CSV table of C-alpha atoms and ligand atoms in Angstrom, one decimal:
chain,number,residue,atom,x,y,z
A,536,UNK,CA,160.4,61.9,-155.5
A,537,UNK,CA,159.5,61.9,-151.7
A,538,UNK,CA,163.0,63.2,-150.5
A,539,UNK,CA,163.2,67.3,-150.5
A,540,UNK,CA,165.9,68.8,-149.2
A,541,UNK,CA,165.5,72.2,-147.3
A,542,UNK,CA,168.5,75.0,-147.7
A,543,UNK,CA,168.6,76.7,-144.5
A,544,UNK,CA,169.4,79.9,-145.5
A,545,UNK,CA,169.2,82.0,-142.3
A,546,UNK,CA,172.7,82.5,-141.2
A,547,UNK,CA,173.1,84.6,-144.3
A,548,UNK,CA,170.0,85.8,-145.7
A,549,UNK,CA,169.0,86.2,-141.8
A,550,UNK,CA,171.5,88.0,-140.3
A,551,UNK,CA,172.3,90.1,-143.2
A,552,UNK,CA,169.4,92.2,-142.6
A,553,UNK,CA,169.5,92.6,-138.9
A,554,UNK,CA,169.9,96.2,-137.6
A,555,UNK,CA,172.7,95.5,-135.8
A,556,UNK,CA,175.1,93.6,-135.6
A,557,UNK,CA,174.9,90.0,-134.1
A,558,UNK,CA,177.6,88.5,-132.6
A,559,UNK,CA,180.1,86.3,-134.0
A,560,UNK,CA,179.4,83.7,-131.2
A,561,UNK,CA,175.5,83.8,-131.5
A,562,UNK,CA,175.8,83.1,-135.0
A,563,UNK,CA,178.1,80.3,-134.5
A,564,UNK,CA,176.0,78.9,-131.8
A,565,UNK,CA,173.1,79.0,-134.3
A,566,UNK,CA,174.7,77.1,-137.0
A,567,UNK,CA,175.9,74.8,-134.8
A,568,UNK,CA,172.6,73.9,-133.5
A,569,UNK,CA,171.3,74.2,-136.9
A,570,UNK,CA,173.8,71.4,-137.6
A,571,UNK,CA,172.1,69.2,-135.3
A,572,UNK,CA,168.6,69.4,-136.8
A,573,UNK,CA,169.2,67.2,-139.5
A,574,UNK,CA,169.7,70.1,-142.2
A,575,UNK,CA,172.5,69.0,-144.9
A,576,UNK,CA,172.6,72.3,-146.5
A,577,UNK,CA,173.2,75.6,-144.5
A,578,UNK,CA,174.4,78.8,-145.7
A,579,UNK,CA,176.3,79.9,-143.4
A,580,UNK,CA,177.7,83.4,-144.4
A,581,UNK,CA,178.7,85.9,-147.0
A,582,UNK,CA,182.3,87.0,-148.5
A,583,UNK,CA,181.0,90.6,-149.6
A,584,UNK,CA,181.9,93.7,-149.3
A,585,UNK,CA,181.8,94.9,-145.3
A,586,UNK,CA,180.9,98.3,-146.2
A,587,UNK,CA,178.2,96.8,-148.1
A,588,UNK,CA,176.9,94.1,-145.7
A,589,UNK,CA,178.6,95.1,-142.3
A,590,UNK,CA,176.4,92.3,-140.5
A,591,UNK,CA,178.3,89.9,-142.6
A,592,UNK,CA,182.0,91.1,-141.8
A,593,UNK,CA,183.1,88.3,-139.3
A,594,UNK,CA,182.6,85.6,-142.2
A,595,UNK,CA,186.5,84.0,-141.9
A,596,UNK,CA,185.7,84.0,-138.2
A,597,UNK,CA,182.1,82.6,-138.3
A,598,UNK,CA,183.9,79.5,-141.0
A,599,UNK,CA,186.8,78.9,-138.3
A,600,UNK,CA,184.7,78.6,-135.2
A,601,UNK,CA,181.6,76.2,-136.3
A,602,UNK,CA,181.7,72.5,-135.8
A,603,UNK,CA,181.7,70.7,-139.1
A,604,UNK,CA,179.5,68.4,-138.8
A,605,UNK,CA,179.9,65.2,-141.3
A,606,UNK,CA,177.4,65.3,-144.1
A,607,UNK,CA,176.4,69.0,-143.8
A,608,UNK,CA,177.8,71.3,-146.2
A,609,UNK,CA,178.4,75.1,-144.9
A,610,UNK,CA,177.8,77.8,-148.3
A,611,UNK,CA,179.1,81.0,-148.8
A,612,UNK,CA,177.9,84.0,-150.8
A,613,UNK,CA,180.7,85.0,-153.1
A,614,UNK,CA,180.0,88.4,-155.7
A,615,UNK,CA,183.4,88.2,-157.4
A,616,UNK,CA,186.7,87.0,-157.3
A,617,UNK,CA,188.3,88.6,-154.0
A,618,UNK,CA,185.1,86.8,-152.1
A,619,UNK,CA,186.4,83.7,-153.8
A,620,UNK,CA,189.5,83.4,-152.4
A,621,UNK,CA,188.3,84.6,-149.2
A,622,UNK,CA,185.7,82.2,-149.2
A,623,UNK,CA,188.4,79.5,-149.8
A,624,UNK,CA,190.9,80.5,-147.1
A,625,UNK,CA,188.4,80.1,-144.4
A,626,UNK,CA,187.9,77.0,-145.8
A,627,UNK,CA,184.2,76.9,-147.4
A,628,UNK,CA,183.7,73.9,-149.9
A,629,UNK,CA,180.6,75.5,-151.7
A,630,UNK,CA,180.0,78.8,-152.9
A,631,UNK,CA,176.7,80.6,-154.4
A,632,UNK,CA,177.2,83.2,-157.0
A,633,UNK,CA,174.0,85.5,-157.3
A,634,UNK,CA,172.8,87.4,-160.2
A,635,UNK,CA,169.6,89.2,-161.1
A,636,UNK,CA,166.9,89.0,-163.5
A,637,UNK,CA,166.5,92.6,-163.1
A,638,UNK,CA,169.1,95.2,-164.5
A,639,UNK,CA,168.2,97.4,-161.7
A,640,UNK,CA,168.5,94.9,-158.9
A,641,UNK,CA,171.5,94.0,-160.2
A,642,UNK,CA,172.7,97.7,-159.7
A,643,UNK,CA,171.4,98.5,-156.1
A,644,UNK,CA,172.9,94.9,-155.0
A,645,UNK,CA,175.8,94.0,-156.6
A,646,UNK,CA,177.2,97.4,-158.4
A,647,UNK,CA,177.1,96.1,-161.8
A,648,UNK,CA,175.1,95.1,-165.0
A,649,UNK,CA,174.0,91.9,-165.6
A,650,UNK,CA,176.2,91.2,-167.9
A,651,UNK,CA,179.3,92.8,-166.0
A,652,UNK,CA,177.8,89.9,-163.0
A,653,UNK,CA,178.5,87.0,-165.4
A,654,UNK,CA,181.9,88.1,-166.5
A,655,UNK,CA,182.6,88.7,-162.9
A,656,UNK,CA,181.5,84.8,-162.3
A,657,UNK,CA,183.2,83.3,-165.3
A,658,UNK,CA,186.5,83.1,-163.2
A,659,UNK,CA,185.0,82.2,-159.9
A,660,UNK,CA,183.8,79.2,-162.1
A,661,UNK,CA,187.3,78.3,-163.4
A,662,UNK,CA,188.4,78.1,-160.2
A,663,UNK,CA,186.0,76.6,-158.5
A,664,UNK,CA,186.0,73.8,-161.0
A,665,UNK,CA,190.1,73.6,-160.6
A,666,UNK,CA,189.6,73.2,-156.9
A,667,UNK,CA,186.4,70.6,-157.1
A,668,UNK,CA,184.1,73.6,-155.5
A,669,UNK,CA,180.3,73.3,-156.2
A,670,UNK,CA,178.9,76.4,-157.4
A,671,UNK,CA,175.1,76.9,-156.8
A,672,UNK,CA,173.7,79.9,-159.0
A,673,UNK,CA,171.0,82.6,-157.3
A,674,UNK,CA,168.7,84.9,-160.0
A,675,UNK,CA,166.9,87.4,-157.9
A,676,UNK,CA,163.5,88.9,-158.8
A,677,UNK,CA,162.3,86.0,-161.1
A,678,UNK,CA,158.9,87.6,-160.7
A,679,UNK,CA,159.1,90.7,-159.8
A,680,UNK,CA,161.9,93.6,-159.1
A,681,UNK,CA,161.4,96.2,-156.3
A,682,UNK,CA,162.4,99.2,-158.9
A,683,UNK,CA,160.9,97.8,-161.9
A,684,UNK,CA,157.5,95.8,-161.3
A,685,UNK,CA,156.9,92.7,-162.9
A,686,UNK,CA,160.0,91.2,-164.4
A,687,UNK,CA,159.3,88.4,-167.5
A,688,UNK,CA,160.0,85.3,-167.3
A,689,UNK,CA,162.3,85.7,-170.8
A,690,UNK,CA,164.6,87.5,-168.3
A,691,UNK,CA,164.6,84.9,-165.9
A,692,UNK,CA,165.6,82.2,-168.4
A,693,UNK,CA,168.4,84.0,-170.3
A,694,UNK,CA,170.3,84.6,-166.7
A,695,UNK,CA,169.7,80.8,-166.1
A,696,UNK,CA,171.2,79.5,-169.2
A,697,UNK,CA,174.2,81.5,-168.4
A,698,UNK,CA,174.6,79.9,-164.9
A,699,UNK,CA,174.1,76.5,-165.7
A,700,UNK,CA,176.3,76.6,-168.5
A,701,UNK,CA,178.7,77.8,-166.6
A,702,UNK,CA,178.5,74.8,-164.6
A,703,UNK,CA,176.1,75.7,-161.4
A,704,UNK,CA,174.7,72.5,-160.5
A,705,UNK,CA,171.7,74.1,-159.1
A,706,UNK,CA,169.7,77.7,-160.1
A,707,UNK,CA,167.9,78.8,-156.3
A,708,UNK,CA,164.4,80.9,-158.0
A,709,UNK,CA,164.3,84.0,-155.8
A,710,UNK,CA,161.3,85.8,-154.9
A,711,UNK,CA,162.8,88.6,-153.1
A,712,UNK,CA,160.1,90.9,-152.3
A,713,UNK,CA,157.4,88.1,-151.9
A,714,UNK,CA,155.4,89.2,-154.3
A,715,UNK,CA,154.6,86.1,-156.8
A,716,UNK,CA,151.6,84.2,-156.2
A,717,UNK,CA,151.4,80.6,-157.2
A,718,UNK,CA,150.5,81.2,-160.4
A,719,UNK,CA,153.6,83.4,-161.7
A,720,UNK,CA,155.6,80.5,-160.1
A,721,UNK,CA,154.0,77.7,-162.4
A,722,UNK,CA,154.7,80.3,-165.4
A,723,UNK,CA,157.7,80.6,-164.2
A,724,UNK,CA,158.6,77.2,-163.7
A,725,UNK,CA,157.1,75.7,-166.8
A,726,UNK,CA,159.4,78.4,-168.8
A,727,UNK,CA,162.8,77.5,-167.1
A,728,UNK,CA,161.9,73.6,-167.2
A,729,UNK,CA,162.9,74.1,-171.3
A,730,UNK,CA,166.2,75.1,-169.9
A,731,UNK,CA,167.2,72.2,-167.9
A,732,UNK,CA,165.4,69.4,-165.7
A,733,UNK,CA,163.5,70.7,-162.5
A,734,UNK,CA,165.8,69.3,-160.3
A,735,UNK,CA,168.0,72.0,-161.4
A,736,UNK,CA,165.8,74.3,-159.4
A,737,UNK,CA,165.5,75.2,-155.6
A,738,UNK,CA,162.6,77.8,-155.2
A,739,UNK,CA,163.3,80.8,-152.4
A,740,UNK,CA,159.9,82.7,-151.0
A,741,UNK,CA,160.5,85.4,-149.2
A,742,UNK,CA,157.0,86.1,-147.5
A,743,UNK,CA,156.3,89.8,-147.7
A,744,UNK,CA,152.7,89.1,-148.6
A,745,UNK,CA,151.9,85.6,-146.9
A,746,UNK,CA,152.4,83.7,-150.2
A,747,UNK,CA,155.8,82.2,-149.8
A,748,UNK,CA,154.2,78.5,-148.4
A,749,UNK,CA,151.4,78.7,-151.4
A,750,UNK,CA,153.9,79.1,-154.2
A,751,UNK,CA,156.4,76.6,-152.4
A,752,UNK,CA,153.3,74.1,-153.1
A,753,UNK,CA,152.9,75.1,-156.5
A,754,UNK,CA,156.5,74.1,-157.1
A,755,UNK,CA,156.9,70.9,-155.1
A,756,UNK,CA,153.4,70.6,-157.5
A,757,UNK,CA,155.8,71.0,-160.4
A,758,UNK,CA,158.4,68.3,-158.9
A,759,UNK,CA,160.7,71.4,-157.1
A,760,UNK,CA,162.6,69.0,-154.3
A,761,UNK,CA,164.7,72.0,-153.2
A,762,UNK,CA,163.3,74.6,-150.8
A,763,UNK,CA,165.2,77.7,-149.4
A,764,UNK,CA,164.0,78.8,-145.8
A,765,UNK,CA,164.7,80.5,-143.2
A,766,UNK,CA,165.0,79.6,-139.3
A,767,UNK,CA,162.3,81.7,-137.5
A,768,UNK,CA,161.7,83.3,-140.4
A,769,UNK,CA,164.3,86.0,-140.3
A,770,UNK,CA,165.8,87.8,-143.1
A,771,UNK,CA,165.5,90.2,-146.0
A,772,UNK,CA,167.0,91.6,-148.8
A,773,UNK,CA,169.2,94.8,-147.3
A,774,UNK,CA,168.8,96.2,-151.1
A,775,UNK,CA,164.9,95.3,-151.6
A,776,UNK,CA,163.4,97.7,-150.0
A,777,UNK,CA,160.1,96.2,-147.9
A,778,UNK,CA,161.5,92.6,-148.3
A,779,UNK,CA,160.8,90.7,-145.1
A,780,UNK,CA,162.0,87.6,-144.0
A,781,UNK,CA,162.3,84.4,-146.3
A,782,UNK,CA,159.5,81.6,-145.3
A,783,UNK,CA,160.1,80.2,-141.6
A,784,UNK,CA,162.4,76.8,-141.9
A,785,UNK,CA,159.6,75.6,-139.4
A,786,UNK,CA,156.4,76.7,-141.3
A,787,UNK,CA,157.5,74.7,-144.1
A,788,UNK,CA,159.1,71.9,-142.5
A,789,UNK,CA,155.9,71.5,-141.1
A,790,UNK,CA,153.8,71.8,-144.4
A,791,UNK,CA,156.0,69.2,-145.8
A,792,UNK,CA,155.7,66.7,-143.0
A,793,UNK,CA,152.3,66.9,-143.2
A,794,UNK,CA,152.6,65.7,-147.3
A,795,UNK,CA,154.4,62.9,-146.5
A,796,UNK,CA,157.7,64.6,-147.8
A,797,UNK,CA,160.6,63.0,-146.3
A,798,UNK,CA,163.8,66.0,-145.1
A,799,UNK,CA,165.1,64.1,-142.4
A,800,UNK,CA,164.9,67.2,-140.2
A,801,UNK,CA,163.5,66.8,-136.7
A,802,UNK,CA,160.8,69.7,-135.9
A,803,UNK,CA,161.4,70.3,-132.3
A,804,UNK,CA,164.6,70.7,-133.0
A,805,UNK,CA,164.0,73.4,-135.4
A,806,UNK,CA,161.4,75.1,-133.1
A,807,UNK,CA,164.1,74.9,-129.9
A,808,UNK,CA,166.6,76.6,-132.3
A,809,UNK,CA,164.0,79.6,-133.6
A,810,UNK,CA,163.2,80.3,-129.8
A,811,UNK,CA,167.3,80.4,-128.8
A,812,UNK,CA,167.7,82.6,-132.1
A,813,UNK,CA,164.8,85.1,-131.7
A,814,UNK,CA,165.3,84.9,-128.0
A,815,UNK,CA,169.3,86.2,-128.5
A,816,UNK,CA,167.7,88.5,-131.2
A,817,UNK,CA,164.9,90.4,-128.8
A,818,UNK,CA,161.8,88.9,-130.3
A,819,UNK,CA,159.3,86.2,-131.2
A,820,UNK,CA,160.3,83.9,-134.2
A,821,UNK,CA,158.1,85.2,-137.4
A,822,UNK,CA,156.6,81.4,-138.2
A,823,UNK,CA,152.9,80.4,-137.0
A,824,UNK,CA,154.6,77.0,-136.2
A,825,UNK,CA,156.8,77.9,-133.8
A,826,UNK,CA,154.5,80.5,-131.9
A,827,UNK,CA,152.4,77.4,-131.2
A,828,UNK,CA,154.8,75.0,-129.9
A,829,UNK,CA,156.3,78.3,-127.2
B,108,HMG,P1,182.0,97.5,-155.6
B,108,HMG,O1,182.0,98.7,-154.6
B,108,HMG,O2,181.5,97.8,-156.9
B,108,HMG,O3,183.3,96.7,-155.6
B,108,HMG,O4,181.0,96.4,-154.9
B,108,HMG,P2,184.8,97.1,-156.0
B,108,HMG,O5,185.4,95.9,-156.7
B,108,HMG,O6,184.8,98.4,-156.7
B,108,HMG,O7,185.5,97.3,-154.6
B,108,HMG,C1,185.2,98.3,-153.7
B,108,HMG,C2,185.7,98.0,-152.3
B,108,HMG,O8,185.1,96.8,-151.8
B,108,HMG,C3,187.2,97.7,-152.3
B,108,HMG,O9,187.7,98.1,-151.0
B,108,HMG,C4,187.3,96.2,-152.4
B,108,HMG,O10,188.5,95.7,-151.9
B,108,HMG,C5,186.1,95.8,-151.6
B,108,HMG,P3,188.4,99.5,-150.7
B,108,HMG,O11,189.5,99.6,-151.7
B,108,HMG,O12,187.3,100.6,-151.0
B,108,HMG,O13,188.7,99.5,-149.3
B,108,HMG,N1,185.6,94.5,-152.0
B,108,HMG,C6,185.4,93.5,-151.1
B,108,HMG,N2,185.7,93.3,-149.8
B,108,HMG,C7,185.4,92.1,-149.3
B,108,HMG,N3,184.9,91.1,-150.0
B,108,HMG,C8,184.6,91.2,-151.3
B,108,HMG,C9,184.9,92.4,-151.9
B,108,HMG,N4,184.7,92.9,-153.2
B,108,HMG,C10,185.1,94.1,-153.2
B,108,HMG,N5,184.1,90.2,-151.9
B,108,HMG,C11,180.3,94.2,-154.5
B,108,HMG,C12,180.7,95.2,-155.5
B,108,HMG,C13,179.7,93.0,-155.2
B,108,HMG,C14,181.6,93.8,-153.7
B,108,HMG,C15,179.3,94.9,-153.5
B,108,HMG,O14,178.3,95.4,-154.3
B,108,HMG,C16,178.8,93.9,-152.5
B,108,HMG,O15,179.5,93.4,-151.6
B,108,HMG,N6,177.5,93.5,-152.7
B,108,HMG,C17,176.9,92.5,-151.8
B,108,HMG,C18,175.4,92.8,-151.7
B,108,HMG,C19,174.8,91.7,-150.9
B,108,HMG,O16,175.5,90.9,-150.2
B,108,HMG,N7,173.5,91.6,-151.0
B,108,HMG,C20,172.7,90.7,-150.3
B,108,HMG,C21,172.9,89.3,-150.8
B,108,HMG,S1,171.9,88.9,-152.2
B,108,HMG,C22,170.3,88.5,-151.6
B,108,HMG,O17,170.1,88.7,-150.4
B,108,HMG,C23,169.4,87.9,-152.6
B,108,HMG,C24,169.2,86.4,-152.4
B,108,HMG,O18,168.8,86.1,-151.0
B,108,HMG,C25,168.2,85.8,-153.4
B,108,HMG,C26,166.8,86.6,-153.3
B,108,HMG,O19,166.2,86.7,-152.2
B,108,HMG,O20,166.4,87.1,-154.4
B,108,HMG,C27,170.5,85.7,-152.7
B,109,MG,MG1,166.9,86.1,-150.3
């Protein structure tokens, strides 16, 4: 129960929100010293639509030029069945699918009702079980949506049924517009715990309103062992509007040392790599932590 693994989630949910477009070789630089922190899970990119993510469109290239480095596994974003077999040609061995708690969310980001969204995943499941791919499942707005306010938890848990009947071996809780507090998280947690163990759950703050490391200590309160985050703190939601980054990797690396909570990530090395990525990106890493350690 000491051992939490943190889902570095900045390559993707990063990068897909930057203004322009960063280059293929700084992103492969960054997951490549990302690789070297001690991180085992790292999302590294997205198989969507280019028109719809343009940051995102060198995903084969960003898969064929990192190091694979032996125990870390390298995630992929994949909406439907075309980024499937995109996804698997560049040679990713896990893929997310990501849904919505929120009908309109599920519009503005993915084109489709939620229901459409889990008949589009039924075959990505298929074959991802046919080709020994782990699936890990995404349901955005489990607290509240950008177009429609508070969202119930009822909403939440019917979408997370789906997915882990379906077979996800993990449901990532996303905050996308940072506006839970810890309370709505404990709600929200004690609700989807009647659905399956919480070590089904990784929680992902985005920190729009400062709240992302208070409800990430509400869960790892509830027994959460899975945190989402975000080197430097970069990233968004391009169809949330007003989402900011998700929580700084370091901010919460550093909360968690300071438990006692064992990631097996080194700090400095996770500070050194915000610096070289908000260096290359024009700016100063969004994360208290590593503005102290400069
Ligand atoms: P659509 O337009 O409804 O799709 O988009 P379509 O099937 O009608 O296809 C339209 C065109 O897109 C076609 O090309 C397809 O080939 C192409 P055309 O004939 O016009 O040239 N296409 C694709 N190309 C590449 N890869 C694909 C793909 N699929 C279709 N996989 C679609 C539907 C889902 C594709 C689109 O809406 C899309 O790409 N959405 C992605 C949005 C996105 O990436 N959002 C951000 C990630 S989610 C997030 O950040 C939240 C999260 O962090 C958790 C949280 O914070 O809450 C995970
Ligand atoms: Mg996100």
């Amino acid at each position: 129960m000491n051992d939490v693994t943190l889902f570095e989630v900045g390559p993707r949910d990063g990068l897909q929100n930057e203004k322009t477009f960063v280059a293929t070789d700084i992103k492969v630089d960054l997951i490549n010293r990302l690789s070297n922190t001690g991180l085992k899970k790292i999302e590294a990119t997205s198989f969507v639509s280019p028109k719809w993510v343009p940051q995102l469109a060198d995903n084969a290239d960003v898969m064929g030029a990192i190091e694979h480095v032996e125990g870390v596994t390298y995630s992929a974003l994949t909406p439907n069945l075309k980024g499937f077999h995109a996804a698997i040609e560049a040679g990713v061995k896990e893929v997310a699918i990501f849904g919505a708690a929120s009908e309109s969310f599920s519009q503005k980001n993915i084109n489709c009702s939620i229901i459409e969204s889990i008949e589009r995943f039924k075959p990505i499941m298929e074959l991802a079980g046919e080709k020994n791919i782990s699936v890990r499942g995404y349901v955005s707005c489990v607290t509240h949506c950008p177009y429609e306010g508070e969202v119930n938890p009822s909403q939440v848990v019917a979408v997370i049924e789906k997915l882990i009947d379906m077979g996800c071996y993990e449901v990532s809780l996303g905050d996308t517009i940072g506006q839970a507090t810890p309370n709505k998280i404990k709600q929200l947690l004690e609700r989807v715990m009647n659905v399956a163990p919480i070590d089904y759950f990784a929680l992902h703050c985005h920190d729009t309103y400062g709240q992302a490391l208070a409800n990430i200590m509400a869960g790892l309160e509830m027994g959460v062992r899975t945190i989402d985050s975000s080197i430097a703190g970069l990233g968004g939601c391009p169809y949330a509007k007003g989402a900011s980054g998700n929580v700084a990797t370091e901010d919460v690396l550093y909360m968690l040392n300071g438990l006692g909570l064992h990631t097996g990530v080194e700090i400095d090395k996770i500070i050194d790599t915000a610096w070289f990525i908000s260096n290359e990106l024009g700016r100063a890493p969004n994360s208290k932590t590593s503005l102290v350690k400069r």
